[in-house]
């Protein structure tokens, strides 16, 4: 599983997928699959504590990280934004310097990616990105695991189509496609493309406004039209994205595909009830895989050779 040339993940931060080598990413996914099948267990976090910081709501990320940390023998201390006040009560840099004296690592869900970088600069232990406005790499680790379960190893023959907003999830999907070299098509209204610098960094990713590009997909993926923090734009976005709902007609363009959604889902907006609950949907396997993949990630960040 491990090649001798592989750079270790031990002690590293996990801020974005782009920082990984392809082999490191595959190693996380291989270990996650072994954990899910009950073929690996261990307590690399014994005696260690991690702080979990949330500036935005969460069920999957919070619970899967807390359970993962417990199963690996560690302890999670979870703090909500009204308790920490990053940027209001105290700077991210000072929060990091304080937590560094108490805990062995930080898992953080923040608005500003710059605050995540400040945490990473100020803390000696690993800092893990649990979603920022810019990216959501832990989600996409679970997505890649789910895609592999459906289609096998991902390569140039795998067509993944994302329909919706060019948001934080798309950013991490683009980084994954660049690393693993699968085809990624992002279908979005013209004003909602990924950031220009993201498109420039991932020239193989196709961005289109045309839903007929769903044709031939192995994976059809969507996410909410209005991300956390954009609530004031919700009405406008509902109108702008109206044509882009993933419904049964869209899924008929790719009858062999699985349907994915990072959740929470808004039935009747980005996805129809029939697709979310239909036979192609893997959304709850995808949610389950957050746990396995984050256990693998933590094991590799805190122990050399599980
Ligand atoms: N998919 C995801 O990150 O879910 P939560 O916002 O509930 O953590
Ligand atoms: N794009 C969504 C993902 C939620 C898991 C958001 O940022 O709200």
CSV table of C-alpha atoms and ligand atoms in Angstrom, one decimal:
chain,number,residue,atom,x,y,z
A,1,UNK,CA,0.0,0.0,0.0
A,2,UNK,CA,2.8,2.4,0.9
A,3,UNK,CA,5.6,3.3,-1.4
A,4,UNK,CA,9.0,4.1,0.0
A,5,UNK,CA,9.2,7.4,-1.9
A,6,UNK,CA,5.9,8.5,-0.4
A,7,UNK,CA,6.2,11.7,1.7
A,8,UNK,CA,4.8,11.1,5.2
A,9,UNK,CA,1.6,12.9,6.3
A,10,UNK,CA,2.7,12.7,10.0
A,11,UNK,CA,2.4,16.1,11.7
A,12,UNK,CA,1.3,17.8,8.5
A,13,UNK,CA,-1.6,20.2,8.2
A,14,UNK,CA,-4.5,19.2,6.0
A,15,UNK,CA,-5.7,22.5,4.5
A,16,UNK,CA,-6.5,21.5,0.9
A,17,UNK,CA,-6.2,18.5,-1.4
A,18,UNK,CA,-3.8,20.4,-3.7
A,19,UNK,CA,-1.1,20.0,-1.1
A,20,UNK,CA,-1.2,16.2,-1.4
A,21,UNK,CA,0.7,14.0,-3.8
A,22,UNK,CA,-1.4,11.6,-5.7
A,23,UNK,CA,0.0,8.6,-3.8
A,24,UNK,CA,-0.8,10.3,-0.4
A,25,UNK,CA,-4.4,10.8,-1.5
A,26,UNK,CA,-4.7,7.2,-2.6
A,27,UNK,CA,-3.1,6.0,0.6
A,28,UNK,CA,-5.8,7.9,2.7
A,29,UNK,CA,-8.5,6.3,0.5
A,30,UNK,CA,-7.0,2.8,0.7
A,31,UNK,CA,-6.8,3.1,4.5
A,32,UNK,CA,-10.3,4.4,4.8
A,33,UNK,CA,-11.6,1.4,2.8
A,34,UNK,CA,-9.6,-1.0,5.1
A,35,UNK,CA,-11.2,0.8,8.2
A,36,UNK,CA,-14.7,0.5,6.7
A,37,UNK,CA,-14.1,-3.3,6.1
A,38,UNK,CA,-12.9,-3.7,9.7
A,39,UNK,CA,-9.3,-4.6,8.5
A,40,UNK,CA,-7.6,-1.9,10.4
A,41,UNK,CA,-8.0,-0.4,13.9
A,42,UNK,CA,-5.6,1.4,16.2
A,43,UNK,CA,-5.3,4.1,18.8
A,44,UNK,CA,-2.8,6.6,17.4
A,45,UNK,CA,-4.6,9.4,19.3
A,46,UNK,CA,-4.3,7.8,22.7
A,47,UNK,CA,-3.5,10.5,25.2
A,48,UNK,CA,-4.1,13.2,22.6
A,49,UNK,CA,-6.7,16.0,22.5
A,50,UNK,CA,-8.0,17.9,19.4
A,51,UNK,CA,-9.9,21.1,19.4
A,52,UNK,CA,-12.9,21.3,17.0
A,53,UNK,CA,-13.8,24.9,16.1
A,54,UNK,CA,-17.1,25.7,14.3
A,55,UNK,CA,-18.0,29.1,13.0
A,56,UNK,CA,-20.8,27.6,10.9
A,57,UNK,CA,-23.4,24.9,11.7
A,58,UNK,CA,-22.6,21.2,11.1
A,59,UNK,CA,-23.9,17.7,11.8
A,60,UNK,CA,-21.9,15.4,9.6
A,61,UNK,CA,-18.5,17.1,10.1
A,62,UNK,CA,-18.8,17.6,13.8
A,63,UNK,CA,-20.2,14.1,14.7
A,64,UNK,CA,-18.0,12.2,12.3
A,65,UNK,CA,-14.8,13.9,13.6
A,66,UNK,CA,-15.8,13.5,17.2
A,67,UNK,CA,-16.6,9.8,16.7
A,68,UNK,CA,-13.4,9.3,14.6
A,69,UNK,CA,-11.3,10.9,17.4
A,70,UNK,CA,-12.9,8.8,20.0
A,71,UNK,CA,-12.4,5.6,18.0
A,72,UNK,CA,-8.7,6.4,17.6
A,73,UNK,CA,-8.3,6.8,21.4
A,74,UNK,CA,-8.3,10.6,21.6
A,75,UNK,CA,-10.5,13.3,23.0
A,76,UNK,CA,-12.3,16.0,21.1
A,77,UNK,CA,-13.1,19.5,22.6
A,78,UNK,CA,-15.7,21.1,20.5
A,79,UNK,CA,-16.2,24.9,20.5
A,80,UNK,CA,-18.8,27.0,18.7
A,81,UNK,CA,-18.3,30.5,17.4
A,82,UNK,CA,-20.1,32.3,20.2
A,83,UNK,CA,-17.6,30.7,22.6
A,84,UNK,CA,-14.5,31.6,20.6
A,85,UNK,CA,-15.3,34.7,18.6
A,86,UNK,CA,-12.5,34.4,16.1
A,87,UNK,CA,-11.9,37.8,14.5
A,88,UNK,CA,-14.2,39.5,17.1
A,89,UNK,CA,-13.1,38.4,20.5
A,90,UNK,CA,-9.6,37.3,19.5
A,91,UNK,CA,-7.6,37.0,16.3
A,92,UNK,CA,-7.2,33.6,14.7
A,93,UNK,CA,-3.4,33.9,15.3
A,94,UNK,CA,-3.9,34.4,19.1
A,95,UNK,CA,-6.5,31.5,19.2
A,96,UNK,CA,-3.9,29.3,17.6
A,97,UNK,CA,-1.1,30.2,20.0
A,98,UNK,CA,-3.3,29.5,23.0
A,99,UNK,CA,-4.7,26.2,21.7
A,100,UNK,CA,-1.2,25.1,20.8
A,101,UNK,CA,-0.5,25.0,24.6
A,102,UNK,CA,-3.4,22.7,25.3
A,103,UNK,CA,-4.1,20.4,22.3
A,104,UNK,CA,-2.3,18.2,19.8
A,105,UNK,CA,-4.3,19.4,16.7
A,106,UNK,CA,-7.2,21.6,15.5
A,107,UNK,CA,-10.1,20.8,13.2
A,108,UNK,CA,-11.7,24.1,12.0
A,109,UNK,CA,-14.8,25.1,10.1
A,110,UNK,CA,-14.4,28.8,9.3
A,111,UNK,CA,-15.7,31.5,7.0
A,112,UNK,CA,-12.3,33.0,5.9
A,113,UNK,CA,-9.6,30.7,4.5
A,114,UNK,CA,-7.1,33.2,5.7
A,115,UNK,CA,-8.1,32.5,9.3
A,116,UNK,CA,-7.4,28.8,8.7
A,117,UNK,CA,-3.9,29.6,7.5
A,118,UNK,CA,-3.4,31.8,10.6
A,119,UNK,CA,-4.4,28.8,12.8
A,120,UNK,CA,-2.0,26.6,10.9
A,121,UNK,CA,0.8,29.1,11.3
A,122,UNK,CA,0.3,29.5,15.0
A,123,UNK,CA,-0.2,25.8,16.0
A,124,UNK,CA,2.6,23.1,15.9
A,125,UNK,CA,0.1,20.2,15.6
A,126,UNK,CA,-1.9,19.3,12.5
A,127,UNK,CA,-4.6,21.8,11.5
A,128,UNK,CA,-7.4,20.3,9.4
A,129,UNK,CA,-9.8,22.2,7.1
A,130,UNK,CA,-13.4,21.2,8.0
A,131,UNK,CA,-14.8,23.7,5.4
A,132,UNK,CA,-14.1,27.3,4.7
A,133,UNK,CA,-15.7,29.6,2.1
A,134,UNK,CA,-13.0,28.5,-0.3
A,135,UNK,CA,-12.9,24.7,0.0
A,136,UNK,CA,-14.1,21.5,1.7
A,137,UNK,CA,-11.4,18.9,1.3
A,138,UNK,CA,-12.6,16.4,4.0
A,139,UNK,CA,-16.0,16.2,2.2
A,140,UNK,CA,-14.3,15.4,-1.1
A,141,UNK,CA,-12.1,12.7,0.5
A,142,UNK,CA,-15.4,11.0,1.4
A,143,UNK,CA,-16.8,11.7,-2.1
A,144,UNK,CA,-13.8,10.1,-3.7
A,145,UNK,CA,-14.2,7.0,-1.4
A,146,UNK,CA,-17.9,6.8,-2.5
A,147,UNK,CA,-17.0,7.2,-6.1
A,148,UNK,CA,-14.4,4.4,-5.9
A,149,UNK,CA,-17.0,2.1,-4.2
A,150,UNK,CA,-19.3,2.7,-7.3
A,151,UNK,CA,-16.9,2.7,-10.2
A,152,UNK,CA,-13.5,1.3,-8.9
A,153,UNK,CA,-10.3,3.2,-9.1
A,154,UNK,CA,-10.8,6.7,-10.6
A,155,UNK,CA,-9.0,7.6,-13.8
A,156,UNK,CA,-9.3,9.3,-17.2
A,157,UNK,CA,-12.3,7.0,-18.1
A,158,UNK,CA,-14.3,8.3,-15.1
A,159,UNK,CA,-16.6,11.2,-15.9
A,160,UNK,CA,-17.8,13.2,-12.9
A,161,UNK,CA,-20.4,15.9,-13.5
A,162,UNK,CA,-21.1,18.6,-10.9
A,163,UNK,CA,-24.3,20.6,-11.4
A,164,UNK,CA,-24.8,23.8,-9.5
A,165,UNK,CA,-22.8,26.6,-7.8
A,166,UNK,CA,-19.0,26.8,-8.4
A,167,UNK,CA,-18.5,26.8,-4.6
A,168,UNK,CA,-16.2,25.4,-1.9
A,169,UNK,CA,-17.1,21.8,-2.7
A,170,UNK,CA,-16.3,22.3,-6.4
A,171,UNK,CA,-13.0,23.8,-5.5
A,172,UNK,CA,-12.0,20.6,-3.7
A,173,UNK,CA,-13.4,18.5,-6.5
A,174,UNK,CA,-11.3,20.4,-9.0
A,175,UNK,CA,-8.2,19.8,-7.0
A,176,UNK,CA,-9.1,16.0,-6.7
A,177,UNK,CA,-9.7,15.8,-10.5
A,178,UNK,CA,-6.3,17.4,-11.1
A,179,UNK,CA,-4.5,15.0,-8.8
A,180,UNK,CA,-6.3,11.7,-9.8
A,181,UNK,CA,-6.8,12.8,-13.5
A,182,UNK,CA,-10.5,11.9,-13.7
A,183,UNK,CA,-12.8,13.9,-16.0
A,184,UNK,CA,-14.7,16.7,-14.2
A,185,UNK,CA,-17.4,18.8,-15.8
A,186,UNK,CA,-18.9,21.7,-13.8
A,187,UNK,CA,-22.3,22.7,-15.1
A,188,UNK,CA,-23.4,26.1,-13.7
A,189,UNK,CA,-25.1,29.3,-14.6
A,190,UNK,CA,-22.7,31.8,-16.2
A,191,UNK,CA,-22.4,34.0,-13.1
A,192,UNK,CA,-21.6,31.1,-10.8
A,193,UNK,CA,-18.5,29.6,-12.3
A,194,UNK,CA,-15.6,28.6,-10.0
A,195,UNK,CA,-13.1,31.4,-9.3
A,196,UNK,CA,-10.9,32.3,-12.3
A,197,UNK,CA,-7.7,31.3,-10.5
A,198,UNK,CA,-9.3,27.9,-9.7
A,199,UNK,CA,-10.1,27.4,-13.3
A,200,UNK,CA,-6.6,28.5,-14.3
A,201,UNK,CA,-5.1,25.9,-11.9
A,202,UNK,CA,-7.3,23.1,-13.3
A,203,UNK,CA,-7.2,23.5,-17.1
A,204,UNK,CA,-8.5,20.0,-17.7
A,205,UNK,CA,-11.8,20.7,-15.9
A,206,UNK,CA,-14.6,21.6,-18.3
A,207,UNK,CA,-17.0,24.4,-17.2
A,208,UNK,CA,-20.2,24.7,-19.0
A,209,UNK,CA,-23.7,26.1,-18.7
A,210,UNK,CA,-25.2,23.3,-20.7
A,211,UNK,CA,-27.0,20.5,-18.9
A,212,UNK,CA,-26.7,18.1,-21.8
A,213,UNK,CA,-23.1,17.6,-20.7
A,214,UNK,CA,-24.5,15.3,-18.0
A,215,UNK,CA,-24.6,12.7,-20.7
A,216,UNK,CA,-22.2,9.8,-20.2
A,217,UNK,CA,-21.5,10.6,-16.6
A,218,UNK,CA,-20.6,7.9,-14.0
A,219,UNK,CA,-21.2,10.4,-11.2
A,220,UNK,CA,-23.7,13.2,-11.0
A,221,UNK,CA,-23.1,15.5,-8.0
A,222,UNK,CA,-24.9,18.6,-6.7
A,223,UNK,CA,-24.8,20.9,-3.6
A,224,UNK,CA,-27.0,23.7,-2.3
A,225,UNK,CA,-27.5,26.8,-4.4
A,226,UNK,CA,-27.0,29.0,-1.3
A,227,UNK,CA,-24.0,28.1,0.9
A,228,UNK,CA,-23.7,28.9,4.6
A,229,UNK,CA,-23.1,32.7,4.9
A,230,UNK,CA,-24.9,33.5,1.7
A,231,UNK,CA,-28.4,33.4,3.1
A,232,UNK,CA,-29.2,37.0,2.1
A,233,UNK,CA,-28.8,35.9,-1.6
A,234,UNK,CA,-31.1,32.9,-1.3
A,235,UNK,CA,-34.1,34.4,-3.2
A,236,UNK,CA,-32.0,35.7,-6.1
A,237,UNK,CA,-30.0,32.4,-6.3
A,238,UNK,CA,-33.3,30.3,-6.4
A,239,UNK,CA,-34.2,32.2,-9.6
A,240,UNK,CA,-30.7,32.1,-11.1
A,241,UNK,CA,-30.4,28.3,-10.6
A,242,UNK,CA,-34.0,27.4,-11.5
A,243,UNK,CA,-33.0,25.5,-14.7
A,244,UNK,CA,-30.3,23.6,-12.9
A,245,UNK,CA,-32.2,21.2,-10.6
A,246,UNK,CA,-31.0,17.6,-10.8
A,247,UNK,CA,-34.3,15.8,-11.4
A,248,UNK,CA,-35.3,12.5,-13.1
A,249,UNK,CA,-35.0,14.0,-16.5
A,250,UNK,CA,-31.4,15.1,-15.9
A,251,UNK,CA,-30.5,11.6,-14.4
A,252,UNK,CA,-32.0,10.0,-17.5
A,253,UNK,CA,-29.1,11.5,-19.4
A,254,UNK,CA,-26.8,9.3,-17.3
A,255,UNK,CA,-28.8,6.2,-16.5
A,256,UNK,CA,-25.8,4.2,-15.2
A,257,UNK,CA,-24.6,7.1,-12.9
A,258,UNK,CA,-24.8,7.3,-9.2
A,259,UNK,CA,-26.2,10.6,-7.7
A,260,UNK,CA,-24.2,12.3,-4.9
A,261,UNK,CA,-24.8,15.3,-2.6
A,262,UNK,CA,-22.7,16.4,0.3
A,263,UNK,CA,-25.8,17.2,2.3
A,264,UNK,CA,-27.7,19.0,3.8
A,265,UNK,CA,-30.1,18.8,0.7
A,266,UNK,CA,-32.9,21.2,-0.2
A,267,UNK,CA,-35.5,18.9,-1.8
A,268,UNK,CA,-37.2,20.8,-4.7
A,269,UNK,CA,-34.3,23.2,-5.2
A,270,UNK,CA,-31.0,21.7,-6.3
A,271,UNK,CA,-32.4,18.2,-6.3
A,272,UNK,CA,-35.8,16.6,-6.7
A,273,UNK,CA,-37.2,14.4,-4.0
A,274,UNK,CA,-37.4,11.5,-6.5
A,275,UNK,CA,-33.7,11.7,-7.3
A,276,UNK,CA,-32.5,12.1,-3.7
A,277,UNK,CA,-34.6,9.1,-2.6
A,278,UNK,CA,-34.2,7.2,-5.9
A,279,UNK,CA,-32.2,4.1,-6.8
A,280,UNK,CA,-29.2,6.1,-8.2
A,281,UNK,CA,-28.7,8.0,-4.9
A,282,UNK,CA,-25.7,7.2,-2.7
A,283,UNK,CA,-26.0,10.3,-0.5
A,284,UNK,CA,-26.1,8.5,2.9
A,285,UNK,CA,-23.2,6.2,2.0
A,286,UNK,CA,-21.4,9.4,1.2
A,287,UNK,CA,-22.2,10.8,4.6
A,288,UNK,CA,-21.2,7.6,6.3
A,289,UNK,CA,-17.8,7.7,4.5
A,290,UNK,CA,-16.9,11.0,6.2
A,291,UNK,CA,-16.3,8.9,9.3
A,292,UNK,CA,-14.0,6.3,7.7
A,293,UNK,CA,-12.1,8.7,5.6
A,294,UNK,CA,-11.4,11.1,8.5
A,295,UNK,CA,-10.3,8.2,10.7
A,296,UNK,CA,-7.8,7.3,8.0
A,297,UNK,CA,-6.7,11.0,7.7
A,298,UNK,CA,-6.2,11.3,11.4
A,299,UNK,CA,-4.4,8.0,11.7
A,300,UNK,CA,-2.0,9.1,8.9
A,301,UNK,CA,-1.4,12.6,10.4
A,302,UNK,CA,-0.7,11.2,13.9
A,303,UNK,CA,1.1,7.9,13.2
A,304,UNK,CA,3.6,6.9,10.6
A,305,UNK,CA,2.6,3.4,9.5
A,306,UNK,CA,-0.8,2.2,10.6
B,1,LIG,N1,-21.5,17.8,4.3
B,1,LIG,C1,-21.2,18.5,5.5
B,1,LIG,O1,-20.1,19.0,5.6
B,1,LIG,O2,-22.2,18.5,6.4
B,1,LIG,P1,-22.3,19.3,7.7
B,1,LIG,O3,-22.4,20.8,7.3
B,1,LIG,O4,-23.5,18.9,8.4
B,1,LIG,O5,-21.0,19.1,8.5
B,2,LIG,N1,-21.4,24.5,-0.1
B,2,LIG,C1,-22.0,24.2,1.2
B,2,LIG,C2,-21.5,22.9,1.7
B,2,LIG,C3,-22.1,22.4,3.0
B,2,LIG,C4,-21.6,21.1,3.5
B,2,LIG,C5,-21.8,25.3,2.2
B,2,LIG,O1,-20.7,25.8,2.2
B,2,LIG,O2,-22.7,25.7,2.9
